[in-house]
Amino acid sequence: TCARFALGGIFMVAVSLVFFLMMLFLLPWRVLRLKVCNVYGKLVGHAITALTGAPLIFRNRERLNGSHPAIYVSNHTSTLDIWLGMWLCPFGGAGLAKKEIVKVPGLGQLYVLSGHPLIDRSNRERAIATMNDVAEFMNKNRLSLWIWPEGTRSKTGELGPFKKGFVHAAIATGLPVVPVVVYGAAKVWPRKGLRLTTHPLHIETLPAIDTSDWSVETAQDHADTVWKILQERLGDRQKASSEVEL
């Protein structure tokens, strides 16, 4: 595990330095920076995932690129989810990260320079304004969005309550919501500690959900519906043990 972390760190630093310089050169063109950084995500995300040694089993992977542009929502239990999202997100896809990512050496600074949006979840009004700006930016440039609606990694591995940001983004853009279910990431790379295992990792892309009839007034209902879809697909260990207050 230590050797794999070291190798992954060296690779990430080397590639990040190259892309950091590219981002500086491309500062006037945000969309181009974002798409070039998609290449970074494909390289580094795939490499870090491969270094875990976990066998990958995909189901309906073709739905990812086939549904672009869309809003991709996924469950969040492990640090590995970040690298998976970077790797699997289609070209022309933006991530949505908490503002705290800027504290992550190297990766945080590259994320900011690339033009991917940041959100302040501690301030509801500011978070809503950010989502509106993101939606306008996506519509204008035909971009997708990859988001973890739980807002943070689950402490237990179970599916946590969904925040409604992705619903507001869907309403503002009219884009479909595509659930991406990840099984077993918390066993491969636990939330705490630096230990990797070769537990199989299953990744399933579910059918796109039409959002054309969604409305702000029923935003909570839509968030609940998508939560239940993921809840039904997860194995017993990752399902919420009881109905949570959404």
mmCIF file of C-alpha atoms in Angstrom:
data_model
loop_
_atom_site.group_PDB
_atom_site.id
_atom_site.type_symbol
_atom_site.label_atom_id
_atom_site.label_comp_id
_atom_site.label_asym_id
_atom_site.label_seq_id
_atom_site.Cartn_x
_atom_site.Cartn_y
_atom_site.Cartn_z
ATOM 1 C CA THR A 1 0.000 0.000 0.000
ATOM 2 C CA CYS A 2 2.771 2.461 0.889
ATOM 3 C CA ALA A 3 4.527 1.782 -2.411
ATOM 4 C CA ARG A 4 1.325 2.313 -4.376
ATOM 5 C CA PHE A 5 0.579 5.577 -2.576
ATOM 6 C CA ALA A 6 4.130 6.771 -3.237
ATOM 7 C CA LEU A 7 3.964 5.848 -6.914
ATOM 8 C CA GLY A 8 0.568 7.499 -7.283
ATOM 9 C CA GLY A 9 1.810 10.640 -5.543
ATOM 10 C CA ILE A 10 4.886 10.930 -7.747
ATOM 11 C CA PHE A 11 2.827 10.438 -10.909
ATOM 12 C CA MET A 12 0.202 12.952 -9.810
ATOM 13 C CA VAL A 13 2.783 15.621 -8.927
ATOM 14 C CA ALA A 14 4.594 15.201 -12.251
ATOM 15 C CA VAL A 15 1.440 15.365 -14.361
ATOM 16 C CA SER A 16 -0.049 18.166 -12.224
ATOM 17 C CA LEU A 17 3.007 20.339 -12.815
ATOM 18 C CA VAL A 18 2.652 20.011 -16.587
ATOM 19 C CA PHE A 19 -1.058 20.828 -16.506
ATOM 20 C CA PHE A 20 -0.524 23.661 -14.021
ATOM 21 C CA LEU A 21 1.699 25.399 -16.565
ATOM 22 C CA MET A 22 -0.853 24.724 -19.301
ATOM 23 C CA MET A 23 -3.613 26.293 -17.194
ATOM 24 C CA LEU A 24 -1.554 29.456 -16.773
ATOM 25 C CA PHE A 25 -1.070 29.682 -20.538
ATOM 26 C CA LEU A 26 -4.818 29.162 -21.137
ATOM 27 C CA LEU A 27 -6.064 31.600 -18.482
ATOM 28 C CA PRO A 28 -8.164 33.714 -20.909
ATOM 29 C CA TRP A 29 -10.187 30.671 -22.059
ATOM 30 C CA ARG A 30 -12.108 29.044 -19.206
ATOM 31 C CA VAL A 31 -13.975 26.426 -21.251
ATOM 32 C CA LEU A 32 -10.775 25.316 -22.954
ATOM 33 C CA ARG A 33 -9.039 25.091 -19.570
ATOM 34 C CA LEU A 34 -11.859 22.962 -18.244
ATOM 35 C CA LYS A 35 -11.753 20.575 -21.204
ATOM 36 C CA VAL A 36 -7.965 20.322 -21.134
ATOM 37 C CA CYS A 37 -8.240 19.480 -17.441
ATOM 38 C CA ASN A 38 -10.659 16.691 -18.419
ATOM 39 C CA VAL A 39 -7.595 15.104 -20.025
ATOM 40 C CA TYR A 40 -5.793 15.440 -16.681
ATOM 41 C CA GLY A 41 -8.716 13.686 -15.003
ATOM 42 C CA LYS A 42 -8.597 10.838 -17.510
ATOM 43 C CA LEU A 43 -4.865 10.341 -16.950
ATOM 44 C CA VAL A 44 -4.555 10.797 -13.199
ATOM 45 C CA GLY A 45 -7.993 9.467 -12.253
ATOM 46 C CA HIS A 46 -7.437 6.274 -14.214
ATOM 47 C CA ALA A 47 -3.897 5.855 -12.871
ATOM 48 C CA ILE A 48 -4.873 6.282 -9.206
ATOM 49 C CA THR A 49 -7.810 3.902 -9.633
ATOM 50 C CA ALA A 50 -5.553 1.317 -11.303
ATOM 51 C CA LEU A 51 -2.957 1.616 -8.536
ATOM 52 C CA THR A 52 -5.499 0.474 -5.959
ATOM 53 C CA GLY A 53 -5.394 -2.919 -7.645
ATOM 54 C CA ALA A 54 -9.156 -3.301 -7.305
ATOM 55 C CA PRO A 55 -10.847 -5.328 -10.072
ATOM 56 C CA LEU A 56 -13.226 -3.023 -11.949
ATOM 57 C CA ILE A 57 -16.600 -4.291 -13.124
ATOM 58 C CA PHE A 58 -18.635 -1.864 -15.242
ATOM 59 C CA ARG A 59 -22.289 -2.096 -16.106
ATOM 60 C CA ASN A 60 -23.810 0.080 -18.839
ATOM 61 C CA ARG A 61 -20.735 2.293 -19.066
ATOM 62 C CA GLU A 62 -21.824 3.406 -22.549
ATOM 63 C CA ARG A 63 -24.592 5.446 -20.919
ATOM 64 C CA LEU A 64 -21.998 7.930 -19.611
ATOM 65 C CA ASN A 65 -20.882 9.390 -22.923
ATOM 66 C CA GLY A 66 -24.208 8.536 -24.550
ATOM 67 C CA SER A 67 -26.126 10.887 -22.253
ATOM 68 C CA HIS A 68 -23.751 13.910 -22.442
ATOM 69 C CA PRO A 69 -24.558 16.669 -21.648
ATOM 70 C CA ALA A 70 -26.197 15.608 -18.406
ATOM 71 C CA ILE A 71 -25.970 15.933 -14.653
ATOM 72 C CA TYR A 72 -24.248 12.852 -13.235
ATOM 73 C CA VAL A 73 -24.969 12.061 -9.589
ATOM 74 C CA SER A 74 -23.116 9.421 -7.587
ATOM 75 C CA ASN A 75 -22.911 8.092 -4.038
ATOM 76 C CA HIS A 76 -19.891 9.145 -1.978
ATOM 77 C CA THR A 77 -18.151 6.837 0.511
ATOM 78 C CA SER A 78 -14.445 7.004 -0.292
ATOM 79 C CA THR A 79 -11.586 9.235 -1.418
ATOM 80 C CA LEU A 80 -11.453 6.971 -4.458
ATOM 81 C CA ASP A 81 -14.774 8.453 -5.636
ATOM 82 C CA ILE A 82 -12.985 11.688 -6.561
ATOM 83 C CA TRP A 83 -10.549 9.889 -8.855
ATOM 84 C CA LEU A 84 -13.307 7.762 -10.345
ATOM 85 C CA GLY A 85 -15.358 10.865 -11.108
ATOM 86 C CA MET A 86 -12.380 12.582 -12.742
ATOM 87 C CA TRP A 87 -11.755 9.510 -14.890
ATOM 88 C CA LEU A 88 -15.327 8.618 -15.855
ATOM 89 C CA CYS A 89 -16.785 12.086 -16.375
ATOM 90 C CA PRO A 90 -17.245 12.668 -20.142
ATOM 91 C CA PHE A 91 -15.194 15.304 -21.953
ATOM 92 C CA GLY A 92 -16.885 18.637 -21.499
ATOM 93 C CA GLY A 93 -17.868 17.759 -17.953
ATOM 94 C CA ALA A 94 -17.367 20.024 -14.956
ATOM 95 C CA GLY A 95 -16.980 18.933 -11.373
ATOM 96 C CA LEU A 96 -18.478 20.697 -8.382
ATOM 97 C CA ALA A 97 -16.253 20.740 -5.297
ATOM 98 C CA LYS A 98 -16.446 22.290 -1.856
ATOM 99 C CA LYS A 99 -14.333 25.412 -1.467
ATOM 100 C CA GLU A 100 -12.130 23.486 0.984
ATOM 101 C CA ILE A 101 -10.509 21.683 -1.947
ATOM 102 C CA VAL A 102 -8.178 24.674 -2.349
ATOM 103 C CA LYS A 103 -6.404 23.446 0.792
ATOM 104 C CA VAL A 104 -5.307 20.239 -0.967
ATOM 105 C CA PRO A 105 -1.725 20.853 -2.141
ATOM 106 C CA GLY A 106 -1.346 20.776 -5.910
ATOM 107 C CA LEU A 107 -4.742 19.312 -6.765
ATOM 108 C CA GLY A 108 -6.683 22.177 -5.179
ATOM 109 C CA GLN A 109 -4.744 24.882 -6.994
ATOM 110 C CA LEU A 110 -5.046 23.054 -10.320
ATOM 111 C CA TYR A 111 -8.786 22.648 -9.751
ATOM 112 C CA VAL A 112 -9.225 26.388 -9.272
ATOM 113 C CA LEU A 113 -7.053 27.266 -12.266
ATOM 114 C CA SER A 114 -8.952 24.829 -14.491
ATOM 115 C CA GLY A 115 -12.183 26.775 -14.079
ATOM 116 C CA HIS A 116 -14.233 24.077 -12.355
ATOM 117 C CA PRO A 117 -16.805 25.646 -10.002
ATOM 118 C CA LEU A 118 -16.494 25.807 -6.221
ATOM 119 C CA ILE A 119 -19.380 25.894 -3.775
ATOM 120 C CA ASP A 120 -19.653 27.218 -0.219
ATOM 121 C CA ARG A 121 -22.039 24.796 1.496
ATOM 122 C CA SER A 122 -21.898 26.763 4.757
ATOM 123 C CA ASN A 123 -23.874 29.614 3.182
ATOM 124 C CA ARG A 124 -27.208 28.540 1.653
ATOM 125 C CA GLU A 125 -27.845 31.756 -0.271
ATOM 126 C CA ARG A 126 -24.334 31.778 -1.714
ATOM 127 C CA ALA A 127 -24.617 28.081 -2.606
ATOM 128 C CA ILE A 128 -27.875 28.697 -4.503
ATOM 129 C CA ALA A 129 -26.324 31.640 -6.339
ATOM 130 C CA THR A 130 -23.356 29.440 -7.267
ATOM 131 C CA MET A 131 -25.643 26.744 -8.655
ATOM 132 C CA ASN A 132 -27.464 29.344 -10.764
ATOM 133 C CA ASP A 133 -24.142 30.600 -12.146
ATOM 134 C CA VAL A 134 -23.026 27.036 -12.838
ATOM 135 C CA ALA A 135 -26.278 26.291 -14.667
ATOM 136 C CA GLU A 136 -25.897 29.377 -16.861
ATOM 137 C CA PHE A 137 -22.288 28.444 -17.631
ATOM 138 C CA MET A 138 -23.291 24.857 -18.510
ATOM 139 C CA ASN A 139 -26.117 25.944 -20.804
ATOM 140 C CA LYS A 140 -23.963 28.463 -22.626
ATOM 141 C CA ASN A 141 -21.165 25.964 -23.294
ATOM 142 C CA ARG A 142 -23.067 22.649 -23.498
ATOM 143 C CA LEU A 143 -21.303 21.161 -20.487
ATOM 144 C CA SER A 144 -22.131 18.299 -18.150
ATOM 145 C CA LEU A 145 -21.859 18.323 -14.359
ATOM 146 C CA TRP A 146 -20.580 15.561 -12.057
ATOM 147 C CA ILE A 147 -21.783 15.913 -8.478
ATOM 148 C CA TRP A 148 -22.025 13.949 -5.213
ATOM 149 C CA PRO A 149 -25.404 15.057 -3.776
ATOM 150 C CA GLU A 150 -24.557 13.837 -0.268
ATOM 151 C CA GLY A 151 -22.112 16.734 -0.078
ATOM 152 C CA THR A 152 -19.464 14.758 1.809
ATOM 153 C CA ARG A 153 -18.268 11.194 2.181
ATOM 154 C CA SER A 154 -20.515 8.865 4.123
ATOM 155 C CA LYS A 155 -19.030 7.928 7.498
ATOM 156 C CA THR A 156 -20.691 4.513 7.545
ATOM 157 C CA GLY A 157 -20.657 3.527 3.866
ATOM 158 C CA GLU A 158 -24.439 3.899 3.789
ATOM 159 C CA LEU A 159 -26.175 6.285 1.409
ATOM 160 C CA GLY A 160 -26.644 9.653 3.106
ATOM 161 C CA PRO A 161 -29.326 12.321 2.537
ATOM 162 C CA PHE A 162 -29.154 14.249 -0.738
ATOM 163 C CA LYS A 163 -28.809 18.007 -0.902
ATOM 164 C CA LYS A 164 -30.964 19.694 -3.533
ATOM 165 C CA GLY A 165 -28.248 21.510 -5.500
ATOM 166 C CA PHE A 166 -28.317 19.012 -8.361
ATOM 167 C CA VAL A 167 -32.096 19.421 -8.604
ATOM 168 C CA HIS A 168 -31.820 23.190 -8.997
ATOM 169 C CA ALA A 169 -29.093 22.679 -11.619
ATOM 170 C CA ALA A 170 -31.335 20.259 -13.520
ATOM 171 C CA ILE A 171 -34.278 22.663 -13.423
ATOM 172 C CA ALA A 172 -32.144 25.581 -14.606
ATOM 173 C CA THR A 173 -30.496 23.632 -17.443
ATOM 174 C CA GLY A 174 -33.218 21.176 -18.425
ATOM 175 C CA LEU A 175 -30.579 18.445 -18.537
ATOM 176 C CA PRO A 176 -31.333 14.837 -17.570
ATOM 177 C CA VAL A 177 -29.989 13.368 -14.337
ATOM 178 C CA VAL A 178 -27.907 10.218 -14.733
ATOM 179 C CA PRO A 179 -27.288 8.178 -11.540
ATOM 180 C CA VAL A 180 -23.893 6.471 -11.313
ATOM 181 C CA VAL A 181 -23.825 3.860 -8.563
ATOM 182 C CA VAL A 182 -20.467 2.835 -7.067
ATOM 183 C CA TYR A 183 -20.372 -0.346 -5.006
ATOM 184 C CA GLY A 184 -17.544 -1.200 -2.616
ATOM 185 C CA ALA A 185 -15.340 1.909 -2.846
ATOM 186 C CA ALA A 186 -15.266 2.232 0.959
ATOM 187 C CA LYS A 187 -13.737 -1.262 1.174
ATOM 188 C CA VAL A 188 -11.106 -0.492 -1.464
ATOM 189 C CA TRP A 189 -10.076 2.849 0.082
ATOM 190 C CA PRO A 190 -11.617 3.434 3.532
ATOM 191 C CA ARG A 191 -12.694 6.945 4.502
ATOM 192 C CA LYS A 192 -10.036 7.133 7.208
ATOM 193 C CA GLY A 193 -6.516 5.830 7.027
ATOM 194 C CA LEU A 194 -4.109 4.988 4.228
ATOM 195 C CA ARG A 195 -4.943 1.383 3.526
ATOM 196 C CA LEU A 196 -5.879 -0.123 0.169
ATOM 197 C CA THR A 197 -7.496 -3.484 -0.533
ATOM 198 C CA THR A 198 -8.226 -5.325 -3.772
ATOM 199 C CA HIS A 199 -11.939 -5.661 -3.104
ATOM 200 C CA PRO A 200 -13.930 -5.716 -6.383
ATOM 201 C CA LEU A 201 -15.303 -2.353 -7.429
ATOM 202 C CA HIS A 202 -18.618 -2.314 -9.300
ATOM 203 C CA ILE A 203 -19.722 0.793 -11.205
ATOM 204 C CA GLU A 204 -23.187 0.954 -12.752
ATOM 205 C CA THR A 205 -24.685 3.729 -14.873
ATOM 206 C CA LEU A 206 -28.482 3.853 -14.570
ATOM 207 C CA PRO A 207 -30.880 5.177 -17.233
ATOM 208 C CA ALA A 208 -31.159 8.953 -17.579
ATOM 209 C CA ILE A 209 -33.991 10.607 -15.661
ATOM 210 C CA ASP A 210 -36.028 13.167 -17.582
ATOM 211 C CA THR A 211 -36.221 16.451 -15.633
ATOM 212 C CA SER A 212 -38.329 18.493 -18.057
ATOM 213 C CA ASP A 213 -41.295 18.541 -15.640
ATOM 214 C CA TRP A 214 -39.279 19.284 -12.480
ATOM 215 C CA SER A 215 -40.020 22.487 -10.585
ATOM 216 C CA VAL A 216 -38.485 24.428 -7.728
ATOM 217 C CA GLU A 217 -41.635 23.975 -5.630
ATOM 218 C CA THR A 218 -41.204 20.192 -5.666
ATOM 219 C CA ALA A 219 -37.383 20.148 -5.493
ATOM 220 C CA GLN A 220 -37.324 18.054 -2.324
ATOM 221 C CA ASP A 221 -39.551 15.419 -3.934
ATOM 222 C CA HIS A 222 -37.193 15.119 -6.901
ATOM 223 C CA ALA A 223 -34.155 14.797 -4.618
ATOM 224 C CA ASP A 224 -35.992 12.078 -2.658
ATOM 225 C CA THR A 225 -36.871 10.204 -5.862
ATOM 226 C CA VAL A 226 -33.270 10.087 -7.091
ATOM 227 C CA TRP A 227 -32.084 9.107 -3.589
ATOM 228 C CA LYS A 228 -34.509 6.159 -3.582
ATOM 229 C CA ILE A 229 -33.316 5.025 -7.018
ATOM 230 C CA LEU A 230 -29.725 4.784 -5.761
ATOM 231 C CA GLN A 231 -30.883 3.279 -2.473
ATOM 232 C CA GLU A 232 -32.653 0.455 -4.296
ATOM 233 C CA ARG A 233 -29.563 -0.387 -6.366
ATOM 234 C CA LEU A 234 -27.045 -0.513 -3.514
ATOM 235 C CA GLY A 235 -26.203 -3.714 -1.665
ATOM 236 C CA ASP A 236 -27.396 -4.227 1.886
ATOM 237 C CA ARG A 237 -24.146 -2.917 3.415
ATOM 238 C CA GLN A 238 -24.449 0.433 1.643
ATOM 239 C CA LYS A 239 -28.169 0.938 1.947
ATOM 240 C CA ALA A 240 -29.364 3.318 4.624
ATOM 241 C CA SER A 241 -30.445 1.116 7.526
ATOM 242 C CA SER A 242 -33.757 2.948 7.771
ATOM 243 C CA GLU A 243 -35.596 5.691 5.957
ATOM 244 C CA VAL A 244 -33.641 8.871 6.555
ATOM 245 C CA GLU A 245 -35.130 12.300 6.802
ATOM 246 C CA LEU A 246 -34.405 13.779 3.387
#
